Tab-separated table of N, CA and C in Angstrom:
chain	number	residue	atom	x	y	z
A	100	UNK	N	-9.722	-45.544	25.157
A	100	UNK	CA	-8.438	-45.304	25.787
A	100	UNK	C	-7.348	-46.149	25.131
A	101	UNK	N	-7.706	-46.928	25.093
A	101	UNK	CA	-6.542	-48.152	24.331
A	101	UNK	C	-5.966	-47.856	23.414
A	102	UNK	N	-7.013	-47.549	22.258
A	102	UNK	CA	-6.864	-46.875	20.873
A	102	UNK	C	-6.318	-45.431	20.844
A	103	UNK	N	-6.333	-44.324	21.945
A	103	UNK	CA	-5.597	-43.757	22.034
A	103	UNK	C	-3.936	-43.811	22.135
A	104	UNK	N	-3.667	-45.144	23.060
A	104	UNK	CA	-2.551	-45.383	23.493
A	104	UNK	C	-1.800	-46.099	22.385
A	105	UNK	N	-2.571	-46.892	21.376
A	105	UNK	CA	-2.231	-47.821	20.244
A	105	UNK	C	-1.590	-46.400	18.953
A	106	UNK	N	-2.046	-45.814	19.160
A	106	UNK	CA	-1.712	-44.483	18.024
A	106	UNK	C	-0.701	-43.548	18.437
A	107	UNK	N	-0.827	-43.408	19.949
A	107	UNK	CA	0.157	-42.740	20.100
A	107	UNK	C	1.382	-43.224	19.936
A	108	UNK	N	1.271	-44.889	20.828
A	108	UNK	CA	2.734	-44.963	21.191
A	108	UNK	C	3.738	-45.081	20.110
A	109	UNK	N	3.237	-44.930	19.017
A	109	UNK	CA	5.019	-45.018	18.268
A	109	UNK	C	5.754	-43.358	18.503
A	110	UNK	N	4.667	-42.280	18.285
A	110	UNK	CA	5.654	-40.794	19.088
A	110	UNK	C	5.810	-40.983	20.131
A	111	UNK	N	5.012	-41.379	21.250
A	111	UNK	CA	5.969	-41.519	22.960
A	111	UNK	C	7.721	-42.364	22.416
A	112	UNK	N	7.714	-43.136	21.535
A	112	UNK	CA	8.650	-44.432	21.478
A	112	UNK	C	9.774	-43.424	20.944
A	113	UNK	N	9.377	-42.344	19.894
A	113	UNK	CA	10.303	-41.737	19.217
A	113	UNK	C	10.600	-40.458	19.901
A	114	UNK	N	9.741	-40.161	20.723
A	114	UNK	CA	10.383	-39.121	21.326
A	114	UNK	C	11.312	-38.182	22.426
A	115	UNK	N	11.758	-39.580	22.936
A	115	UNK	CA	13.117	-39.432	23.234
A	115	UNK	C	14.357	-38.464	23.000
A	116	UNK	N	14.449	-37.676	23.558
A	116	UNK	CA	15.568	-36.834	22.852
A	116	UNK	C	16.783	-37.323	23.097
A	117	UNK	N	17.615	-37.678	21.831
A	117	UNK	CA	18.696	-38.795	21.562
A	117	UNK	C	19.854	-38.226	22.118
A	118	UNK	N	20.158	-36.606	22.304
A	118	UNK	CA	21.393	-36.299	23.048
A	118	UNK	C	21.682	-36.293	24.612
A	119	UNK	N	20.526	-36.656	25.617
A	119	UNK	CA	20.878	-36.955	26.439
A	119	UNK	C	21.120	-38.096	27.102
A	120	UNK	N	20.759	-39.655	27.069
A	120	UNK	CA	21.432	-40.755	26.922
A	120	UNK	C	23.032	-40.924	26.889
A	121	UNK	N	23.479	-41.695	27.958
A	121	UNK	CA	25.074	-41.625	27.647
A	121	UNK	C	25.920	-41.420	28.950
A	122	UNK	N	26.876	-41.116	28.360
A	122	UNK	CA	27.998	-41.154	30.172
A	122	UNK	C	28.715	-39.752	28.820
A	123	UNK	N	28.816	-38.616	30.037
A	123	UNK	CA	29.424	-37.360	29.851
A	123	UNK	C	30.638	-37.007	31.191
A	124	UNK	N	31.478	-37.035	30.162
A	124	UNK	CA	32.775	-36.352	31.166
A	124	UNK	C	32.757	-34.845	31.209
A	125	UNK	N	33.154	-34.389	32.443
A	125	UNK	CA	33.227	-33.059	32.989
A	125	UNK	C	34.640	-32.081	32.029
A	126	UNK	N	34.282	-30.968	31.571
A	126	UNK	CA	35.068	-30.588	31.034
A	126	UNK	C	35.907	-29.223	31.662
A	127	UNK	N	34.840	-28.720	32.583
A	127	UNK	CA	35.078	-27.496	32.881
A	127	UNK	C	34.317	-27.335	34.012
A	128	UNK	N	34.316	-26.691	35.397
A	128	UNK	CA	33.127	-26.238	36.469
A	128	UNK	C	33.808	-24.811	37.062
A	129	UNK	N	33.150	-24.519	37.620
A	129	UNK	CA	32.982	-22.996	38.470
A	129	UNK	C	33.244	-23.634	40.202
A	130	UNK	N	33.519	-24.596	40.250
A	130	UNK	CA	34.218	-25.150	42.097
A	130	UNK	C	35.010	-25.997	41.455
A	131	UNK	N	35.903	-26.163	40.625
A	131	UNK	CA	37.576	-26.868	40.231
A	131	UNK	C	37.269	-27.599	38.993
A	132	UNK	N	38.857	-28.210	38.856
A	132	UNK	CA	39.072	-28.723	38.045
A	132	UNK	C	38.469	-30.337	38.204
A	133	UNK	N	38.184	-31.385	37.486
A	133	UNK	CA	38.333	-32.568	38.202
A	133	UNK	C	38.244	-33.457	36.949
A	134	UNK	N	39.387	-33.899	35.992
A	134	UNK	CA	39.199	-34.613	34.763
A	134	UNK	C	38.796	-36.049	35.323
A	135	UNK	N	38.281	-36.613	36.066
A	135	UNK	CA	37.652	-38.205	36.333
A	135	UNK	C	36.571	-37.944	36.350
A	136	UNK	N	35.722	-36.696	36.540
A	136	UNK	CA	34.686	-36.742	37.010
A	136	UNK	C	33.686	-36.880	35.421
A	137	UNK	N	32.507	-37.286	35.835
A	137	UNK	CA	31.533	-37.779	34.697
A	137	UNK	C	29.924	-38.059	35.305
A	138	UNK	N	29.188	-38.302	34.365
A	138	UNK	CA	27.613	-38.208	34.648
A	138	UNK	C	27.157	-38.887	34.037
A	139	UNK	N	26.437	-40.176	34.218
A	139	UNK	CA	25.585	-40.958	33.478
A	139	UNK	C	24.263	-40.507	33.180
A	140	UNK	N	23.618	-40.771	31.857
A	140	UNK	CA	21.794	-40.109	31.964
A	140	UNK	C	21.620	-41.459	31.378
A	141	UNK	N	20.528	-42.263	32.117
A	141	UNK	CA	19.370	-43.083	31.590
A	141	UNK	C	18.244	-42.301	31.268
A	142	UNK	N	17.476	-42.428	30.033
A	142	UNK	CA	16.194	-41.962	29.648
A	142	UNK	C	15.079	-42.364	29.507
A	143	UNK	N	13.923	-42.518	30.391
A	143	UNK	CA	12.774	-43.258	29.810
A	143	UNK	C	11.888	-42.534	29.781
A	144	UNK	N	11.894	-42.069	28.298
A	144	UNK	CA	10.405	-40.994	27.587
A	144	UNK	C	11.092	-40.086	28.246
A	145	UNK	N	10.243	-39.067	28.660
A	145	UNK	CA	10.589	-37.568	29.474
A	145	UNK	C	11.480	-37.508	30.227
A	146	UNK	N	11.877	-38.887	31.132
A	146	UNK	CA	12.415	-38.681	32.431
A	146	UNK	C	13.611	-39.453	32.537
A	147	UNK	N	14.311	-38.711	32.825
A	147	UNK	CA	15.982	-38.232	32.876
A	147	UNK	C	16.599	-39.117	34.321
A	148	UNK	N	16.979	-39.981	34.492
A	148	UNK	CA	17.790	-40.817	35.580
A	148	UNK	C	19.169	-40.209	35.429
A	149	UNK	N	19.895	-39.254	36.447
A	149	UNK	CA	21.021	-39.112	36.025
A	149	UNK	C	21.918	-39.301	37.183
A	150	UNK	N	23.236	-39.938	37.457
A	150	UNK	CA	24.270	-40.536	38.316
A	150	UNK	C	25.576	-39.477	37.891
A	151	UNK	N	26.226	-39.587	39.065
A	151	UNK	CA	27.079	-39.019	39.074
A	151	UNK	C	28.585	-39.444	39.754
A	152	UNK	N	29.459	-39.345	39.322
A	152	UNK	CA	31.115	-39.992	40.061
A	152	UNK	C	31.195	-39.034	41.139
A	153	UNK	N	30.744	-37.654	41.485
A	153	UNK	CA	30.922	-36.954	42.754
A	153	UNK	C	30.173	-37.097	43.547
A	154	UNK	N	29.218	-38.071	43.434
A	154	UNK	CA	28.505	-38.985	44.855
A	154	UNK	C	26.893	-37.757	44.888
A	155	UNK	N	26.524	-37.463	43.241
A	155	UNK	CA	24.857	-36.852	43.750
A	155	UNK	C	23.868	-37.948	42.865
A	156	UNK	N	22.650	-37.493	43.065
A	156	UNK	CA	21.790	-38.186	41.790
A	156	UNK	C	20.902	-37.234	42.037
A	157	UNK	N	19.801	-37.444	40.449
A	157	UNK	CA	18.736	-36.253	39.969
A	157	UNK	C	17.789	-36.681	38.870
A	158	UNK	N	17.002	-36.726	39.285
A	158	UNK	CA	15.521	-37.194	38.354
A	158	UNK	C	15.126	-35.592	37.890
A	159	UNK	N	15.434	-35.454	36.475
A	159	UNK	CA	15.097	-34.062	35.381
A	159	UNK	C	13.935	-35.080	34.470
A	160	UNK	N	13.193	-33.962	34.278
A	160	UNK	CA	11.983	-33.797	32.921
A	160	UNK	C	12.313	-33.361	31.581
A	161	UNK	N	12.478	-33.968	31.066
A	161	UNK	CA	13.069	-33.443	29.346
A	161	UNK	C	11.944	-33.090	28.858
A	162	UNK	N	11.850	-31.541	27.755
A	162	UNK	CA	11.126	-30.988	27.440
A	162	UNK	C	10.612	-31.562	26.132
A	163	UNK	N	10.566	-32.744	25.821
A	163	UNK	CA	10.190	-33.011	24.628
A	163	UNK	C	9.398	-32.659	23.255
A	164	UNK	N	8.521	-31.616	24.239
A	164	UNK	CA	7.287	-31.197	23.012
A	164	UNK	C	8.438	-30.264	22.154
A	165	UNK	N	9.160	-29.059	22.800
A	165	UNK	CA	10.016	-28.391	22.243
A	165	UNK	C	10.831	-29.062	21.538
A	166	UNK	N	11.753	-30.201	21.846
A	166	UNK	CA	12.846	-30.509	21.611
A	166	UNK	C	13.988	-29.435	21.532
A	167	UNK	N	13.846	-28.855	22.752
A	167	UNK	CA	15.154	-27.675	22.947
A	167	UNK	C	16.297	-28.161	23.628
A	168	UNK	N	16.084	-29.482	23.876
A	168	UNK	CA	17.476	-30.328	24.547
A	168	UNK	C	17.612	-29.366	26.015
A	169	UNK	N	16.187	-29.618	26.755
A	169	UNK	CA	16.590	-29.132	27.997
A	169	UNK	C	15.658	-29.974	29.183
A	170	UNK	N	16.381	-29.762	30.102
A	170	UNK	CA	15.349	-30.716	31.272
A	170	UNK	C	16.240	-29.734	32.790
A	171	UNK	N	14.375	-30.513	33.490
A	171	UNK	CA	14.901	-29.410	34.578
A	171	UNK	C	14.145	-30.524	35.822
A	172	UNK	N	15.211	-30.776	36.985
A	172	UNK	CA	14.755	-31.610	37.530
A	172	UNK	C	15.047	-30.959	39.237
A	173	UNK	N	15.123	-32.025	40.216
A	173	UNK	CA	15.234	-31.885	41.644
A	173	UNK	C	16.730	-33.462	41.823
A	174	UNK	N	17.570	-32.782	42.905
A	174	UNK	CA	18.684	-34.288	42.974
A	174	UNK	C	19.008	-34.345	44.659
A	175	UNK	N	19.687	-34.840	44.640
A	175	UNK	CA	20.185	-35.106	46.373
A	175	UNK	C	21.520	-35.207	46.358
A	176	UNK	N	22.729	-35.040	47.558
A	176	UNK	CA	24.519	-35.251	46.929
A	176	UNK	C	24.116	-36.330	47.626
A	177	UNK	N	24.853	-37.148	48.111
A	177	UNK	CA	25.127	-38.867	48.847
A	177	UNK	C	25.460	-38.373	50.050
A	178	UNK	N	25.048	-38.764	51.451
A	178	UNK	CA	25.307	-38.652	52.630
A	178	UNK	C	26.856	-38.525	52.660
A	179	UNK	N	27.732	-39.403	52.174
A	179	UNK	CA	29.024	-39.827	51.987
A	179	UNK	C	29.715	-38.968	51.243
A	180	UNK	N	29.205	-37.814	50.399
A	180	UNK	CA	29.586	-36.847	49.607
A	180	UNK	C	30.616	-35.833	50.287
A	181	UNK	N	32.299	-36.343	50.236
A	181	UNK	CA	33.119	-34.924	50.631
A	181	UNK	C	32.718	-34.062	50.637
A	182	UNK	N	33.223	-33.233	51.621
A	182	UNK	CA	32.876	-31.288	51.361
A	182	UNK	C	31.714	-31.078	51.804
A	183	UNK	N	31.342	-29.839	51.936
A	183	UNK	CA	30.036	-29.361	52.811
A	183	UNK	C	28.579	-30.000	51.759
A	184	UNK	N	28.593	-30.198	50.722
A	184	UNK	CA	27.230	-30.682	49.675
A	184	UNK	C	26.560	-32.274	50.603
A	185	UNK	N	27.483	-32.705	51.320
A	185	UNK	CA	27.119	-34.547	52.000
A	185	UNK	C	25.537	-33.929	52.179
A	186	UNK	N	24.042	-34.847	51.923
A	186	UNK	CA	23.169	-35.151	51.371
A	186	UNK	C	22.391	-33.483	51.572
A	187	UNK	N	22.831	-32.801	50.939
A	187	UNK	CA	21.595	-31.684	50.331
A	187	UNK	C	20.786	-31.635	49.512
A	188	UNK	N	19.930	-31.373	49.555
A	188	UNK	CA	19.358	-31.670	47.967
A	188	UNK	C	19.558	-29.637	47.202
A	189	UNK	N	18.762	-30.383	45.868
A	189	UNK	CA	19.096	-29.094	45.119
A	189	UNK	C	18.067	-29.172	43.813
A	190	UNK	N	17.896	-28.073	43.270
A	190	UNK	CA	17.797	-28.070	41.287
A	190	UNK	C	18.302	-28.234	40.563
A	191	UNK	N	18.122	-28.611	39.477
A	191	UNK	CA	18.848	-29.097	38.735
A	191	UNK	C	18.253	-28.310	37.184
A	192	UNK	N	19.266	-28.045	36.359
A	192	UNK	CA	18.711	-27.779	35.293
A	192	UNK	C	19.675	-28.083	33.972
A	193	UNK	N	19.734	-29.204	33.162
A	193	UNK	CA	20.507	-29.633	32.212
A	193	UNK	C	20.021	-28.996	30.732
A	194	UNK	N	21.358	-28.110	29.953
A	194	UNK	CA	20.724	-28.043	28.546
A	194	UNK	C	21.429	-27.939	27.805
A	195	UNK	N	21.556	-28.527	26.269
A	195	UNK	CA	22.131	-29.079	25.602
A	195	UNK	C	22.424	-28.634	24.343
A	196	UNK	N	23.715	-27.725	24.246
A	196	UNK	CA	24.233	-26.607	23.276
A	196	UNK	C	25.134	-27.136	22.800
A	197	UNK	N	25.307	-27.010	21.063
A	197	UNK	CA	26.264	-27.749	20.233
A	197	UNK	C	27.043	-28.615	20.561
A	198	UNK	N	26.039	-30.017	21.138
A	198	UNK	CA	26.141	-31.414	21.421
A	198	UNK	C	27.200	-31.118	22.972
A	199	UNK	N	27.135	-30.395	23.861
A	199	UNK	CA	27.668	-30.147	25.176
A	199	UNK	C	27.090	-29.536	25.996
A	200	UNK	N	26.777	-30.557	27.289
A	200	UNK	CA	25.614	-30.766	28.529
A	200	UNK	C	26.340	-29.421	29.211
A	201	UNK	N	25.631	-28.221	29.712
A	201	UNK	CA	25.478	-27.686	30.700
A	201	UNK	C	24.636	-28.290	31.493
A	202	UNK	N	24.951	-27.835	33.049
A	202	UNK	CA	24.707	-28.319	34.236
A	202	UNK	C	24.466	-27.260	35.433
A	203	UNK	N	23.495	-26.647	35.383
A	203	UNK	CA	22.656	-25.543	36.499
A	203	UNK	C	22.949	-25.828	37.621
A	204	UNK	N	23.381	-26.305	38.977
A	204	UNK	CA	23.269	-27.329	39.862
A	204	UNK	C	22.467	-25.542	41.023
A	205	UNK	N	21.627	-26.028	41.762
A	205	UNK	CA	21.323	-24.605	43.103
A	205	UNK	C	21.290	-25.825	44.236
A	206	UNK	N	22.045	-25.725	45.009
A	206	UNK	CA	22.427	-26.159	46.238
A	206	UNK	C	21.681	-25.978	47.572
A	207	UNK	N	20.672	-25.958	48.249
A	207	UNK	CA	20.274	-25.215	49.430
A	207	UNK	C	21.391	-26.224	50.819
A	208	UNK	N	21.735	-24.795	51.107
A	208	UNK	CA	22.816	-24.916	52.238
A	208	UNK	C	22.206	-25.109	54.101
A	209	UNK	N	22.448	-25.198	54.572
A	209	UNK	CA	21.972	-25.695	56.178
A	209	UNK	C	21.735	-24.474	56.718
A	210	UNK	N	22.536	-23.250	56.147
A	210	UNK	CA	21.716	-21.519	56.703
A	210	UNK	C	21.136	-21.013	55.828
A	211	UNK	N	20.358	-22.076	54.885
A	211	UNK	CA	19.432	-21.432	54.129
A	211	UNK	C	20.040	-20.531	52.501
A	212	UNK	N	20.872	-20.514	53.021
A	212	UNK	CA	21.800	-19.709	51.437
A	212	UNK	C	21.821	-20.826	50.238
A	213	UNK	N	21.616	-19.841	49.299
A	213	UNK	CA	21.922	-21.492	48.017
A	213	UNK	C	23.385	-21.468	47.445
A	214	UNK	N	24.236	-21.865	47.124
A	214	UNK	CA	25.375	-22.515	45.973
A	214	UNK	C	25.120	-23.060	45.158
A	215	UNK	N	25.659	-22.173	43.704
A	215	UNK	CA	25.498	-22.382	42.387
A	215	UNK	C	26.755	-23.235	41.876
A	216	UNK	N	26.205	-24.525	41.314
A	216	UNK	CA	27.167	-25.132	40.955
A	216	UNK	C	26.921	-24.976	39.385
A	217	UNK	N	27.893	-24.869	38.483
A	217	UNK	CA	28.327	-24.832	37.017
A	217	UNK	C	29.004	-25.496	36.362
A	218	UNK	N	28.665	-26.596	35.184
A	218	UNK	CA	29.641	-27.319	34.678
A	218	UNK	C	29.542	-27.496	33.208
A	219	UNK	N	30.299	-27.924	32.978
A	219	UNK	CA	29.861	-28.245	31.187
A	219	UNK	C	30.986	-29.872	30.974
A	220	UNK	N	29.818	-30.573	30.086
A	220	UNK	CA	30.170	-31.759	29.758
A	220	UNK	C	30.079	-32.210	28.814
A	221	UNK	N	31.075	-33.194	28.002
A	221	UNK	CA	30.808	-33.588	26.704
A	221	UNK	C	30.812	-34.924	26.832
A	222	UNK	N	30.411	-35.661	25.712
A	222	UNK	CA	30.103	-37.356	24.979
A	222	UNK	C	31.358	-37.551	25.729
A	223	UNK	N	31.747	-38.568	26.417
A	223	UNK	CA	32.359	-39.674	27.108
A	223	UNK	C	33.432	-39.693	25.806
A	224	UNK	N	34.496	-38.678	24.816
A	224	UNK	CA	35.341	-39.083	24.072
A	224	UNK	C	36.848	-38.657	24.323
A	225	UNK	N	37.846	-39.614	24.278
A	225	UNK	CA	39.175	-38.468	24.733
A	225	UNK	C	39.763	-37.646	23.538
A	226	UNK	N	40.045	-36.803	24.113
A	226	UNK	CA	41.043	-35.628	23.601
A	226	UNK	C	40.005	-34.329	23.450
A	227	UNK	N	39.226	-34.475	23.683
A	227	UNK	CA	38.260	-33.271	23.792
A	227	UNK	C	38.486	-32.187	24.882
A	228	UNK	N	38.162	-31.066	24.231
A	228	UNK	CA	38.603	-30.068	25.207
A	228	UNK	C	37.368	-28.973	25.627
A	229	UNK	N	37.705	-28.243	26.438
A	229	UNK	CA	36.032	-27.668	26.464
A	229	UNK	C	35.718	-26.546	25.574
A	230	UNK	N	34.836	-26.094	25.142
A	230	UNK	CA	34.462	-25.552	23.718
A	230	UNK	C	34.195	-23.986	24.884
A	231	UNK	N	33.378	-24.182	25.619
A	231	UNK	CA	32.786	-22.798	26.250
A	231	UNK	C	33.286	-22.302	27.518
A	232	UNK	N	33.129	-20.987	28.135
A	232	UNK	CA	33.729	-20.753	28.861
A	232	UNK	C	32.669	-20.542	30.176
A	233	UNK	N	32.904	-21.423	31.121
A	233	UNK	CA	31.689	-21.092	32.416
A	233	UNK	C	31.402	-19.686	33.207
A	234	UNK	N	30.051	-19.262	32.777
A	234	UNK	CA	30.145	-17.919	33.146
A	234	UNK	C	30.151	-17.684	35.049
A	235	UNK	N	30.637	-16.328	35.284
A	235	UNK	CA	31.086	-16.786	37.019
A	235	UNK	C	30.237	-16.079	37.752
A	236	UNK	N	29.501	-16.754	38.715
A	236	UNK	CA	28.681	-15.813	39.356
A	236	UNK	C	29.178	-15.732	40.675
């Protein structure tokens, strides 16, 4: 077992997928505008720690074997969370197209209905503008 773990770990060490790490500002969503808003991702190996300035959080699985720059997790909003989302939980599904985070969000609501939240985010840089257009469901 050891010697398994001694060989592997330099690919567990490298396989990290390097574009999700970072603080991403909101560029665009499908429920408003909001230029403050942003998303932190911590990464350790597969698993995706991600924070948010609109009061949710979400533990995603990064697909590493692929390296398709995608992860798909479960989150909660903050009890304290304005607006009808205060602590729901939801899915989550993050993926990562010419270096800009889409953001899946499915909402389950208190009558059982879900809300699709949609966003797209880029690298924490100013003057950037949003590249894609959020499709509307």
């Amino acid at each position: 077992m050891i010697a398994i773990v001694v060989v592997l770990w330099p690919f567990a060490a490298n396989a990290e997928t390097e574009e999700f790490p970072g603080q991403w500002r909101q560029m665009g969503s499908n429920v408003g505008t909001c230029d403050s808003c942003w998303l932190a991702i911590k990464q350790h190996g597969p698993i995706l720690k991600v924070s948010s300035s609109s009061g949710w959080f979400a533990f995603a699985h990064a697909d590493l074997k692929t390296r398709t720059g995608t992860a798909n997790g479960i989150g909660r909003w903050s009890e304290k969370a304005r607006g009808h989302y205060g602590g729901k939980p939801f899915d989550v599904r993050f993926v990562i197209v010419d270096k800009q985070l889409y953001l899946d969000m499915v909402v389950l609501m208190d009558d059982g209905t879900k809300q699709a939240i949609r966003a797209i985010f880029d690298k924490d840089r100013p003057g950037k503008t949003a590249r894609r257009v959020l499709a509307k469901s």
